[in-house]
Coordinates of C-alpha atoms in Angstrom, one line a residue:
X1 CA -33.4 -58.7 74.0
X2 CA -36.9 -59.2 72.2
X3 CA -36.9 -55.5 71.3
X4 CA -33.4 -55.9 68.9
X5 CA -35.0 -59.3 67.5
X6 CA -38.3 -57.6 66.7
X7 CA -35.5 -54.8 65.0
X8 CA -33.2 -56.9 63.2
X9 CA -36.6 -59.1 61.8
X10 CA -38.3 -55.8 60.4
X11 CA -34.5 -54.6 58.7
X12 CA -34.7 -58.1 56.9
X13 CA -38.1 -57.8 56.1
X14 CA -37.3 -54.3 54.5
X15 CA -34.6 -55.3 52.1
X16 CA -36.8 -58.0 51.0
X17 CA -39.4 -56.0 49.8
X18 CA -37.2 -53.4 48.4
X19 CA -35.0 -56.3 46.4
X20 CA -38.5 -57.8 45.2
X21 CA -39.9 -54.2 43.8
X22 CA -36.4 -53.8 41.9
X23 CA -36.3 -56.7 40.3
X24 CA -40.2 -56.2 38.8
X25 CA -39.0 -53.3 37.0
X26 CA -38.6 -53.2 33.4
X27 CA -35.0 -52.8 32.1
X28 CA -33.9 -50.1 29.9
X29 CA -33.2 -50.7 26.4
X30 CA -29.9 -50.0 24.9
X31 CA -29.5 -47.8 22.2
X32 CA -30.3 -49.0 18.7
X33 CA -27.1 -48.4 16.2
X34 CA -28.2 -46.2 13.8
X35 CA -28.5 -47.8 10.6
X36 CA -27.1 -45.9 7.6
X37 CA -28.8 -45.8 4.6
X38 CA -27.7 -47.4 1.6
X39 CA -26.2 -45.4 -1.6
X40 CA -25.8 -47.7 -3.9
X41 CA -28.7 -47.0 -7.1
X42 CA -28.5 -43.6 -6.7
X43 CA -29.7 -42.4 -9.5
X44 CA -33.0 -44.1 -8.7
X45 CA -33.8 -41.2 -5.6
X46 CA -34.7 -38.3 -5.8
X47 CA -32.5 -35.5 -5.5
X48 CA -34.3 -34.5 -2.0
X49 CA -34.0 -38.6 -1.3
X50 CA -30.5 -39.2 -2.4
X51 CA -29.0 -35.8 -0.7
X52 CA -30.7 -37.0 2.9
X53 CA -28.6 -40.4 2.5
X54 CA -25.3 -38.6 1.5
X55 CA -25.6 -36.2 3.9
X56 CA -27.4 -38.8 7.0
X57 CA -25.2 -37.8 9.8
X58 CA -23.8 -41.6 10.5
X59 CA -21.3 -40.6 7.4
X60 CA -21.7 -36.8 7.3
X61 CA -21.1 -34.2 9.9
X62 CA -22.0 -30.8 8.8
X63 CA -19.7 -29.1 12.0
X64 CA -16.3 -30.5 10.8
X65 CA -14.3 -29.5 8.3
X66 CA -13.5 -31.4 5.2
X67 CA -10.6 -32.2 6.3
X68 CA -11.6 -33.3 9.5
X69 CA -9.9 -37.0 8.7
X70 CA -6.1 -35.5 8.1
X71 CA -5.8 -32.6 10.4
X72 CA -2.6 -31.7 8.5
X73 CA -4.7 -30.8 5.5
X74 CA -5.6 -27.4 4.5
X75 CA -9.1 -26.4 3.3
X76 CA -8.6 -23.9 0.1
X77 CA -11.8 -21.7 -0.5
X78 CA -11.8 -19.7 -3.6
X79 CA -13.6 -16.8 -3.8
X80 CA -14.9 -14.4 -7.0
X81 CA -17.1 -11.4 -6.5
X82 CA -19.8 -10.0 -9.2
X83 CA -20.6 -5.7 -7.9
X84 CA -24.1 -4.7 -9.5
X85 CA -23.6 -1.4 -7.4
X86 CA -21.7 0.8 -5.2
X87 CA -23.5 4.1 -3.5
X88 CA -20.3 5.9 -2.4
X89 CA -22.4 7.9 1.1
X90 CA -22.0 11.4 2.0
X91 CA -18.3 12.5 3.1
X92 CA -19.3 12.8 6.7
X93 CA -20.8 9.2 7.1
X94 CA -17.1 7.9 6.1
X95 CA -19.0 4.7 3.9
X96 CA -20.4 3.1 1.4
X97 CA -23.2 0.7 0.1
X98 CA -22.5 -2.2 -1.9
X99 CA -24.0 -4.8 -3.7
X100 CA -22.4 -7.9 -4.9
X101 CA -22.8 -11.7 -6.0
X102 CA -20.3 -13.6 -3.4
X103 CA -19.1 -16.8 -4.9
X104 CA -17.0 -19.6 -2.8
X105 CA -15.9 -22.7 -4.4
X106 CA -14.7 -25.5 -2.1
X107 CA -14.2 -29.7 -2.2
X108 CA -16.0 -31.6 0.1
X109 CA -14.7 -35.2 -0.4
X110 CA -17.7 -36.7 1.5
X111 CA -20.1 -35.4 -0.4
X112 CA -18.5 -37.1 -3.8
X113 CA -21.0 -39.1 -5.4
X114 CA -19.7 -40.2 -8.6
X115 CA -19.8 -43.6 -7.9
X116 CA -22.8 -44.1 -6.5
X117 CA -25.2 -41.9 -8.9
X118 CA -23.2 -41.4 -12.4
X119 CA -26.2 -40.2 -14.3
X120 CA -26.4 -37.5 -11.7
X121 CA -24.3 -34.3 -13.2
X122 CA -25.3 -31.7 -10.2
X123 CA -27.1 -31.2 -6.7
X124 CA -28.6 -27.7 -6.5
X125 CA -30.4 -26.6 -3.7
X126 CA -31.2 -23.3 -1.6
X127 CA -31.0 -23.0 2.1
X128 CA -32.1 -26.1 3.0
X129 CA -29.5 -27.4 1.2
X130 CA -26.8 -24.9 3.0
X131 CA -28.2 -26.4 6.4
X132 CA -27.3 -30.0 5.7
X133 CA -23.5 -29.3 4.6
X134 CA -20.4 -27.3 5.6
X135 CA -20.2 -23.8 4.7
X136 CA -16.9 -21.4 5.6
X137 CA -17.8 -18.5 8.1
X138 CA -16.5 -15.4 6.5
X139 CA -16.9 -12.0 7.7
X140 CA -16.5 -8.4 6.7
X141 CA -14.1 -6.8 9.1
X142 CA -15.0 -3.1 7.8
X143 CA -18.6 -3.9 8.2
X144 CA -21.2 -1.6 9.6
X145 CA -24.2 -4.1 8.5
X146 CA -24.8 -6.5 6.3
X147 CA -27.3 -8.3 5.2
X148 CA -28.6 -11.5 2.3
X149 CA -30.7 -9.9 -0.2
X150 CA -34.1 -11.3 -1.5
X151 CA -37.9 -11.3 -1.4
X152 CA -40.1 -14.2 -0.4
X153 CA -36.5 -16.2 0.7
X154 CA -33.2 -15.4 0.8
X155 CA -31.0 -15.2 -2.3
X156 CA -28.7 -18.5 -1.6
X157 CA -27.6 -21.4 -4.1
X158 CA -25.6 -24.0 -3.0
X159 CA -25.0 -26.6 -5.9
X160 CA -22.4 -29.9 -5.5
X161 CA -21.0 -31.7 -8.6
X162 CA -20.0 -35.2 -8.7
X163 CA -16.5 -35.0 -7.6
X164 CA -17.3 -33.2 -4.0
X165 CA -16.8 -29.8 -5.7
X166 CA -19.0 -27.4 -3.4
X167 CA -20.2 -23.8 -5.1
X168 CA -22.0 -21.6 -2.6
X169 CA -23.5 -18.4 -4.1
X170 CA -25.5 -15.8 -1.9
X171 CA -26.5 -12.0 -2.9
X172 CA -25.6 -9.6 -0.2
X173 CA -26.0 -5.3 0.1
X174 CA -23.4 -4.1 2.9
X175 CA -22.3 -0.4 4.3
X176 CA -18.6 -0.7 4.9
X177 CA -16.7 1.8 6.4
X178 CA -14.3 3.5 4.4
X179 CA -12.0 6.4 6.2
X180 CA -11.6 9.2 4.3
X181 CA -9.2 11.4 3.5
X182 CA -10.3 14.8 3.0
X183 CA -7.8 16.7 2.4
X184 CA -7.9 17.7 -0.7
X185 CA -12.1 18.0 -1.0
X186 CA -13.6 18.2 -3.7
X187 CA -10.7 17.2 -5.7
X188 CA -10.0 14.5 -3.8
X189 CA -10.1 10.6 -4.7
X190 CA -11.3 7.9 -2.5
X191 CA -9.7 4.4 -2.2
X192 CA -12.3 2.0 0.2
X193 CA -11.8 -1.7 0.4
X194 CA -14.1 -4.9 1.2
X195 CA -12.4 -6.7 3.6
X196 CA -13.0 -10.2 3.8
X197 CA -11.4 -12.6 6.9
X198 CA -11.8 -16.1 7.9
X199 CA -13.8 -16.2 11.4
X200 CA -13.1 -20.0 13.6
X201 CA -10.7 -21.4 11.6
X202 CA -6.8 -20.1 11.2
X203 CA -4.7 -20.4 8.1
X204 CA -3.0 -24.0 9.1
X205 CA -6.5 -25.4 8.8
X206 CA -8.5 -23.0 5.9
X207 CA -6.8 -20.8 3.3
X208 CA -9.3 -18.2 1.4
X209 CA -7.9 -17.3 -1.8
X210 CA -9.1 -15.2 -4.8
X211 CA -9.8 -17.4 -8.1
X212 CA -7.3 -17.1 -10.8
X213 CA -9.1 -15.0 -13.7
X214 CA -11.1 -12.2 -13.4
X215 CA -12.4 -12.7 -9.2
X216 CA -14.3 -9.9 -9.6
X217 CA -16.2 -8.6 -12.4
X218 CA -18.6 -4.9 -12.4
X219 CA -22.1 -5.0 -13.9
X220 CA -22.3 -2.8 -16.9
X221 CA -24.9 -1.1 -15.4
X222 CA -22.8 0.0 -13.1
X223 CA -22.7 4.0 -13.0
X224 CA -21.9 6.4 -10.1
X225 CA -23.1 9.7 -9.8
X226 CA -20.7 11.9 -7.3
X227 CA -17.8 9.2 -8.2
X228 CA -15.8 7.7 -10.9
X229 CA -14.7 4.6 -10.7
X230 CA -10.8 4.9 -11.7
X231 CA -9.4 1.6 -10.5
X232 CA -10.1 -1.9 -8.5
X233 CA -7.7 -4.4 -7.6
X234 CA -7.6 -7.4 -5.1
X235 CA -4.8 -9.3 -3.1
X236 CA -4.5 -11.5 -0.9
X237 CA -2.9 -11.4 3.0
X238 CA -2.8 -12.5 7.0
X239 CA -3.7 -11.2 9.5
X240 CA -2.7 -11.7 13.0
X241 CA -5.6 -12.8 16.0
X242 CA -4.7 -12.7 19.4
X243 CA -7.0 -13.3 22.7
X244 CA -6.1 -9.6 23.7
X245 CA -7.3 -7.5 20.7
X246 CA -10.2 -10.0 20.3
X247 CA -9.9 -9.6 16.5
X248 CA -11.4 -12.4 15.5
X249 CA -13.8 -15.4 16.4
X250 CA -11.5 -18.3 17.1
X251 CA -10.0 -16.9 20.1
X252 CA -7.2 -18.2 19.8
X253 CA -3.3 -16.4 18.3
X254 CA -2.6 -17.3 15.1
X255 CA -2.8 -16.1 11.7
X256 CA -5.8 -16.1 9.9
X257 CA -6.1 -16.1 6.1
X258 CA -7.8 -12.9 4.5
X259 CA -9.1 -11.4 1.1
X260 CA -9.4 -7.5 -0.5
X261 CA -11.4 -6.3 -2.7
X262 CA -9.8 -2.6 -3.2
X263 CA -12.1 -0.1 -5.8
X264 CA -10.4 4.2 -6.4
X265 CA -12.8 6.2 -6.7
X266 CA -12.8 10.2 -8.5
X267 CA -14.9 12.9 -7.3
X268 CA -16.6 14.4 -9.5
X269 CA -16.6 18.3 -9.3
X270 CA -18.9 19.5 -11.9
X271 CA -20.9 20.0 -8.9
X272 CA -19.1 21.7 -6.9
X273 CA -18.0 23.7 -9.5
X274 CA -21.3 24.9 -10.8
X275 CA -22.6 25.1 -6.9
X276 CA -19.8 26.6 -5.0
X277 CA -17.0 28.1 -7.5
X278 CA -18.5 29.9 -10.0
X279 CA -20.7 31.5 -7.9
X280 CA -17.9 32.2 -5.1
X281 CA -15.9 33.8 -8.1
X282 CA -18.8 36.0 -9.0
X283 CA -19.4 37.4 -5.7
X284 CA -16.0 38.0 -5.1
X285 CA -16.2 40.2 -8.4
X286 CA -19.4 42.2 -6.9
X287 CA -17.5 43.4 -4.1
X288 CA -15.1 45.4 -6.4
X289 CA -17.8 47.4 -7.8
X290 CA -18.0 49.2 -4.7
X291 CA -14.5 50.8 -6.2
X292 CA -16.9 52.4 -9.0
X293 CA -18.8 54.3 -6.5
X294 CA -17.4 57.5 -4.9
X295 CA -15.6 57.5 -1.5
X296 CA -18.0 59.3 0.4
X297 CA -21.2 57.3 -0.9
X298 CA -21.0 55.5 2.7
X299 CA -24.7 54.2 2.5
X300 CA -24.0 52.1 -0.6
X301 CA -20.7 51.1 -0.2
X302 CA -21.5 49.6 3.2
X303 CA -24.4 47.9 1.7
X304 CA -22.8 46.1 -1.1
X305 CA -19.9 45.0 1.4
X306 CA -21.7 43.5 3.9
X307 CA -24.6 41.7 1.2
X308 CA -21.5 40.1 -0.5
X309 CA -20.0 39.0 2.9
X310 CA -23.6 37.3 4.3
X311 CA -24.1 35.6 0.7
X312 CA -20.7 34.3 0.0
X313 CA -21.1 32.7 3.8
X314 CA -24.4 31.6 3.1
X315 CA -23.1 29.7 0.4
X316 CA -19.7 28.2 2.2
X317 CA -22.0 27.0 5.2
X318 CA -24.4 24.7 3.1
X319 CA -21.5 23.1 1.6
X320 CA -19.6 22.9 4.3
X321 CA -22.8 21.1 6.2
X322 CA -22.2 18.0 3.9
X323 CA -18.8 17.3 5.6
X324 CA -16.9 16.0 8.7
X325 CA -15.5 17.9 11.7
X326 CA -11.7 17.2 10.9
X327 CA -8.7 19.0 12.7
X328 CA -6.9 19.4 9.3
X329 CA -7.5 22.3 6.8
X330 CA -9.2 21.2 3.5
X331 CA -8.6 22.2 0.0
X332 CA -12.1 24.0 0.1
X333 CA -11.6 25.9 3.1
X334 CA -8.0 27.4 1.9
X335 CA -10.5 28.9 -1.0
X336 CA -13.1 30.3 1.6
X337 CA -10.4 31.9 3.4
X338 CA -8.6 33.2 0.1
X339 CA -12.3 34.7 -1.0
X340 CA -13.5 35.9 2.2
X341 CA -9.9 37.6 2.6
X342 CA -10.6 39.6 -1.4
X343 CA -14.4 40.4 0.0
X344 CA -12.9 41.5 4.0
X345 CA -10.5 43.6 1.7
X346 CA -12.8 45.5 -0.2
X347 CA -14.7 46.3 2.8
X348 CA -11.2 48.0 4.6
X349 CA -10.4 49.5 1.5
X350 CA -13.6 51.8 1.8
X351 CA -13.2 52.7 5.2
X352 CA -9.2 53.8 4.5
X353 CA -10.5 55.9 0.9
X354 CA -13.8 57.4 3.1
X355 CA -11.2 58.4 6.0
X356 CA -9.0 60.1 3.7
X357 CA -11.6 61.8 2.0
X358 CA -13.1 63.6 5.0
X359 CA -9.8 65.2 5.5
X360 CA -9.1 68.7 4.9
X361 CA -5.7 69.4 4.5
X362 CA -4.0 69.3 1.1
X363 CA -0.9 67.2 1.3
X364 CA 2.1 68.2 -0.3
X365 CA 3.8 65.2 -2.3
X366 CA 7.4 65.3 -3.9
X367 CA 6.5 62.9 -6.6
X368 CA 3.0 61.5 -7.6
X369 CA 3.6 57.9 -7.3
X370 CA 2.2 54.9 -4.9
X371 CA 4.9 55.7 -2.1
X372 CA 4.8 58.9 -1.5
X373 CA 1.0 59.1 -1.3
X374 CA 0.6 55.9 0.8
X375 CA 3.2 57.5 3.3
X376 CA 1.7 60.8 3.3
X377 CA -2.1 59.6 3.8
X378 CA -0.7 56.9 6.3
X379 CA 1.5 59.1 8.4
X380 CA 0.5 62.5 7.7
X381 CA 2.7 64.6 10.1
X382 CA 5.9 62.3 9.2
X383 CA 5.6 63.2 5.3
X384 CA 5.3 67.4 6.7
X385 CA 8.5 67.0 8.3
X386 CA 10.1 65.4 5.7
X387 CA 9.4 68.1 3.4
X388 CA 11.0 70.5 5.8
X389 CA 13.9 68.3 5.7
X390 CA 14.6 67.8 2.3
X391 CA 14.0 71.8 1.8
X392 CA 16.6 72.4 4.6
X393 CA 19.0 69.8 2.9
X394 CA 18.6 71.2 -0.6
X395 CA 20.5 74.5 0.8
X396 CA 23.6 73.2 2.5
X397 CA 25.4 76.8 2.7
X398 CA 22.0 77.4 5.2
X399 CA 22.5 77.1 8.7
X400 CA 19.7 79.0 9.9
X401 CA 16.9 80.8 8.6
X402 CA 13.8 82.4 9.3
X403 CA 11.0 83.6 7.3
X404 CA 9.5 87.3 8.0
X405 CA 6.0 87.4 6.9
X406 CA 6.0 90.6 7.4
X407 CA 8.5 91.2 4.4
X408 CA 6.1 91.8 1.4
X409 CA 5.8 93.6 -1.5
X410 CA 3.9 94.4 -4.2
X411 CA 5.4 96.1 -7.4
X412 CA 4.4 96.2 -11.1
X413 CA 7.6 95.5 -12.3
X414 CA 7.5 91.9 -10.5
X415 CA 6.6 89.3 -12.7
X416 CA 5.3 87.5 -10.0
X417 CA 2.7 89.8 -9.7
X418 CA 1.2 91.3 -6.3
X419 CA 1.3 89.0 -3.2
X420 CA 4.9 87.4 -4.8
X421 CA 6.4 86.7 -0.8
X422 CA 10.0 87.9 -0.2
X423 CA 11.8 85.6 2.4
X424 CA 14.9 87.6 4.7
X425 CA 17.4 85.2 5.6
X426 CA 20.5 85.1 7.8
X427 CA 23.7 83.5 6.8
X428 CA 26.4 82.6 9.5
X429 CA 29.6 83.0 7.8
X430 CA 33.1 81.9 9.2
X431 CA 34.5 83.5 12.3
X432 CA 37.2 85.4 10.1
X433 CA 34.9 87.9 8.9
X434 CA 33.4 88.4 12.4
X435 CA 30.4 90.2 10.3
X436 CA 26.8 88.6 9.1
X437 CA 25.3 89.1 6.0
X438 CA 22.1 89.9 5.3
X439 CA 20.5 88.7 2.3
X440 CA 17.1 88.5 0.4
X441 CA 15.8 85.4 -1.7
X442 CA 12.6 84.4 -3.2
X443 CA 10.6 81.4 -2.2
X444 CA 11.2 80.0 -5.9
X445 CA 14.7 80.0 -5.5
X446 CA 15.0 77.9 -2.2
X447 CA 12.4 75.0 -4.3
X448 CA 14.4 75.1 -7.7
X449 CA 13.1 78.6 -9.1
X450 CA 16.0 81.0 -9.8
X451 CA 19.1 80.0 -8.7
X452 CA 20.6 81.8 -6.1
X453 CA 22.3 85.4 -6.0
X454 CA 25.7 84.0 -5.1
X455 CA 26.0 81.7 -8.4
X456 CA 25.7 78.1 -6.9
X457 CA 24.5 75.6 -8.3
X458 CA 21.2 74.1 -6.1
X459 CA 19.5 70.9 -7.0
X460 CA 16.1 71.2 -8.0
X461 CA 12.8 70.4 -6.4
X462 CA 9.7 69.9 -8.0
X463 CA 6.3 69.4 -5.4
X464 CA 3.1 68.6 -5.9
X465 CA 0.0 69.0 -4.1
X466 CA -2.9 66.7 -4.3
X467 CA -6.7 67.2 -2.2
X468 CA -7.9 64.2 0.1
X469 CA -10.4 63.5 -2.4
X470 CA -7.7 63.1 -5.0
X471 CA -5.8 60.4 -3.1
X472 CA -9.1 58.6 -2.2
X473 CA -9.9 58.8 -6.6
X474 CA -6.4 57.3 -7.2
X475 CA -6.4 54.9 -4.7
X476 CA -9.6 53.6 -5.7
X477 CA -9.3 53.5 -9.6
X478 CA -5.7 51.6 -8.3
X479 CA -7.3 49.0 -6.2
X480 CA -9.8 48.2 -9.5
X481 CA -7.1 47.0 -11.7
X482 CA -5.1 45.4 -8.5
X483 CA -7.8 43.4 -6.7
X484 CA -8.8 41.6 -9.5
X485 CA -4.6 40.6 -10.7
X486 CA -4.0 39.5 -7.2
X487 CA -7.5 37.2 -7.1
X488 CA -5.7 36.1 -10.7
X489 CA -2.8 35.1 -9.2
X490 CA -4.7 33.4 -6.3
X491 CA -6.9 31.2 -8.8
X492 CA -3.4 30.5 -10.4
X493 CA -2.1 29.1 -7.0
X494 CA -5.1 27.4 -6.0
X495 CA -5.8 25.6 -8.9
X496 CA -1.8 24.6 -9.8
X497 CA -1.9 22.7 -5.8
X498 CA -5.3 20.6 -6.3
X499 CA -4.3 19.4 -10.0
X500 CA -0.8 19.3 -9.8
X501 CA 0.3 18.5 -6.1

């Protein structure tokens, strides 16, 4: 019993010290209210003194829209652009450098202060200035960097007129992609684009717009080099932002306002023209004076052939080098393959003229034109019995015959003169007479000589003989006049498709 006694007396003596020590110590403070500073005499601050009580946060907060007040309101930002200069990159980077003046104009109606400083016509201030207000967050959605131009500080002007009007200003160099297409290289023009999007806030609460005259104006220093600037235009558009394509910041689906700044540009192919063309065109030529030489001058043939081949490849490679890997065929490689094709040509037309020239046998042609020698250097044994045929055919009363060798003479009287060759031949006549004829006729009256002892009229042959080294001669003063009308006819092509088409 004295044990819970001594217990219960040293619980109450415990809450009794413990109530004592709370109540000795000090009570917290409330919060002051924060007092906002007064506007009225404006025009006596400063404009570093007057902007800090405009824009104190108890009236001003720099996170909210302008609009913040009527949430059905929409916040219209117009936008003008000033280009001092565009570097159009190489092909196979697929971009291009800019830099441009970005203006947005804006109204702020809590930052109005007509009424309070009238003598005041404008608040201009750098970044500092863009810290204590509300700035649109744009982005460029074909952007591979960006960034604000200056030296010591960053090239930004902010400046706010009496009426709320906001003008923000900031100088900016960017590398935007611009894809390509190549088509038609050299001869190709370029359209590339600055894209400009709205990043938090949709288009039912901000709406970026272009201004009305002129929004963007070029520098008249502006000059390109590889380019020329044909065209620019800009319009005006939505896009649509969803959580699943993560297009843009707000994460949420809606559509979110958007601006285009849109600039053609020419190739220029003076260039190309002195650096790949004209000198493709001139090897092209060299390789036909390997016509000049003589078929069986291997050694230099070769030579020339080849050296025309390796150079005109030589000079296709290091221009191709300055491109992209693309899976279509470009305007430039449809000439490499037209010129490599004249040069490959040239190289098989030696090797056909130096084969025929090493042959030996004469070949026996019924007319001297390009038919009849193609066919008989191409298929040699099918023109020799075609010649038998059309000899057989030219006697129809001729069913067989055979040619003695061994029938020859030689007489002064002949006016063939010695070694004239007699041919014995051996008609088949009807059954009725039951008896063959023998008869003799000359060589020249069986190919159109004399005609033939019976009185029938035979049709005439005339053939001609030409050496191997003959052909190869008139194949190769052929190919000097053809080569170059068919590399004619190819410019006339290539040249119609990348001005015309």
């Amino acid at each position: 019993m004295s044990n819970m006694n001594a217990r219960t007396i040293f619980l109450i003596l415990l809450f009794t010290i413990c109530k004592h020590a709370d109540a000795q110590k000090p009570a917290i403070p409330a919060p002051a209210p924060v007092e906002c500073p007064s506007l009225e005499n404006g025009d006596s601050y400063t404009q570093s003194e007057f902007l800090s009580r405009l824009a104190h946060e108890c009236r001003y907060d720099r996170l909210l829209l302008p609009t913040y007040q009527t949430p059905t309101d929409v916040v219209y930002v117009h936008a003008s652009a000033y280009v001092y200069f565009i570097q159009p990159a190489e092909a196979h980077d697929l971009n291009f450098k800019l830099h441009f003046l970005l203006q947005l104009r804006w109204t702020d109606a809590r930052l109005a202060y007509a009424l309070y400083s009238p003598e005041r016509t404008r608040i201009i201030g750098e970044n500092d200035l863009r810290q204590r207000v509300w700035v649109p967050h744009l982005y460029m959605s074909n952007e591979q960097s960006s960034s604000l131009m200056g030296t010591d500080s960053k090239d930004v002007l902010i400046s706010i007129a009496p009426d709320g009007e906001v003008l923000f200003s900031r100088r900016m160099q960017a590398v935007l992609y611009c894809w390509m297409n190549l088509q038609k290289f050299p001869f190709d023009d370029q359209t590339c684009s600055m894209n400009l999007e709205s990043w938090k806030y949709n288009a039912s609460s901000l709406r970026i717009m272009w201004e009305r005259d002129n929004p963007v104006h070029l520098s008249s220093e502006l000059h390109l080099t590889e380019y020329s600037l044909i065209d620019y235009w800009t319009n005006e558009s939505v896009v649509r932002g969803d959580i699943v394509n993560m297009r843009l910041g707000g994460g949420r689906s809606g559509n979110y306002s958007a601006l285009k700044f849109t600039f053609k540009l020419g190739r220029e192919v003076g260039y190309y023209l002195m650096d790949y063309f004209i000198p493709s065109m001139m090897i092209v030529a060299m390789s036909w004076v390997t016509f000049w030489l003589q078929a069986d001058a291997s050694a230099p043939r070769i030579t020339l052939g080849t050296s025309t081949m390796l150079s005109f490849i030589t000079l296709a490679s290091s221009q191709a080098k300055t491109l992209p890997k693309v899976s279509y065929i470009k305007a430039s490689e449809i000439w490499f393959l037209g010129c490599i094709g004249f040069i490959f040509s040239a190289l098989v037309e030696f090797a056909f003229v130096n084969t025929i020239w090493r042959r030996k046998k004469v070949v026996n042609l019924k007319k001297v034109n390009s038919k009849y020698i193609l066919k008989s250097t191409l298929t040699p044994r099918l023109a020799r019995k075609e010649l038998q045929k059309e000899l057989q055919e030219s006697s129809p009363q001729l069913t067989k015959s055979r040619s003695c060798s061994s029938l020859q003479r030689e007489t002064s009287a002949d006016p063939a003169g010695p070694g004239f060759n007699n041919y014995l031949t051996v008609h088949s006549f009807p059954s009725a007479l039951n008896l063959p004829t023998i008869t003799t006729q000359s060589y020249d009256e069986l190919t159109g000589g004399a005609p033939p002892s019976d009185g029938s009229d035979e049709p005439k042959h005339t053939w001609t003989t030409m050496t191997p080294q003959q052909i190869a001669t008139w194949i190769d003063k052929r190919s000097r006049v053809l080569f170059p009308l068919l590399f004619l006819a190819f410019n006339i092509l290539y040249w119609t498709f990348v001005y015309c088409l």
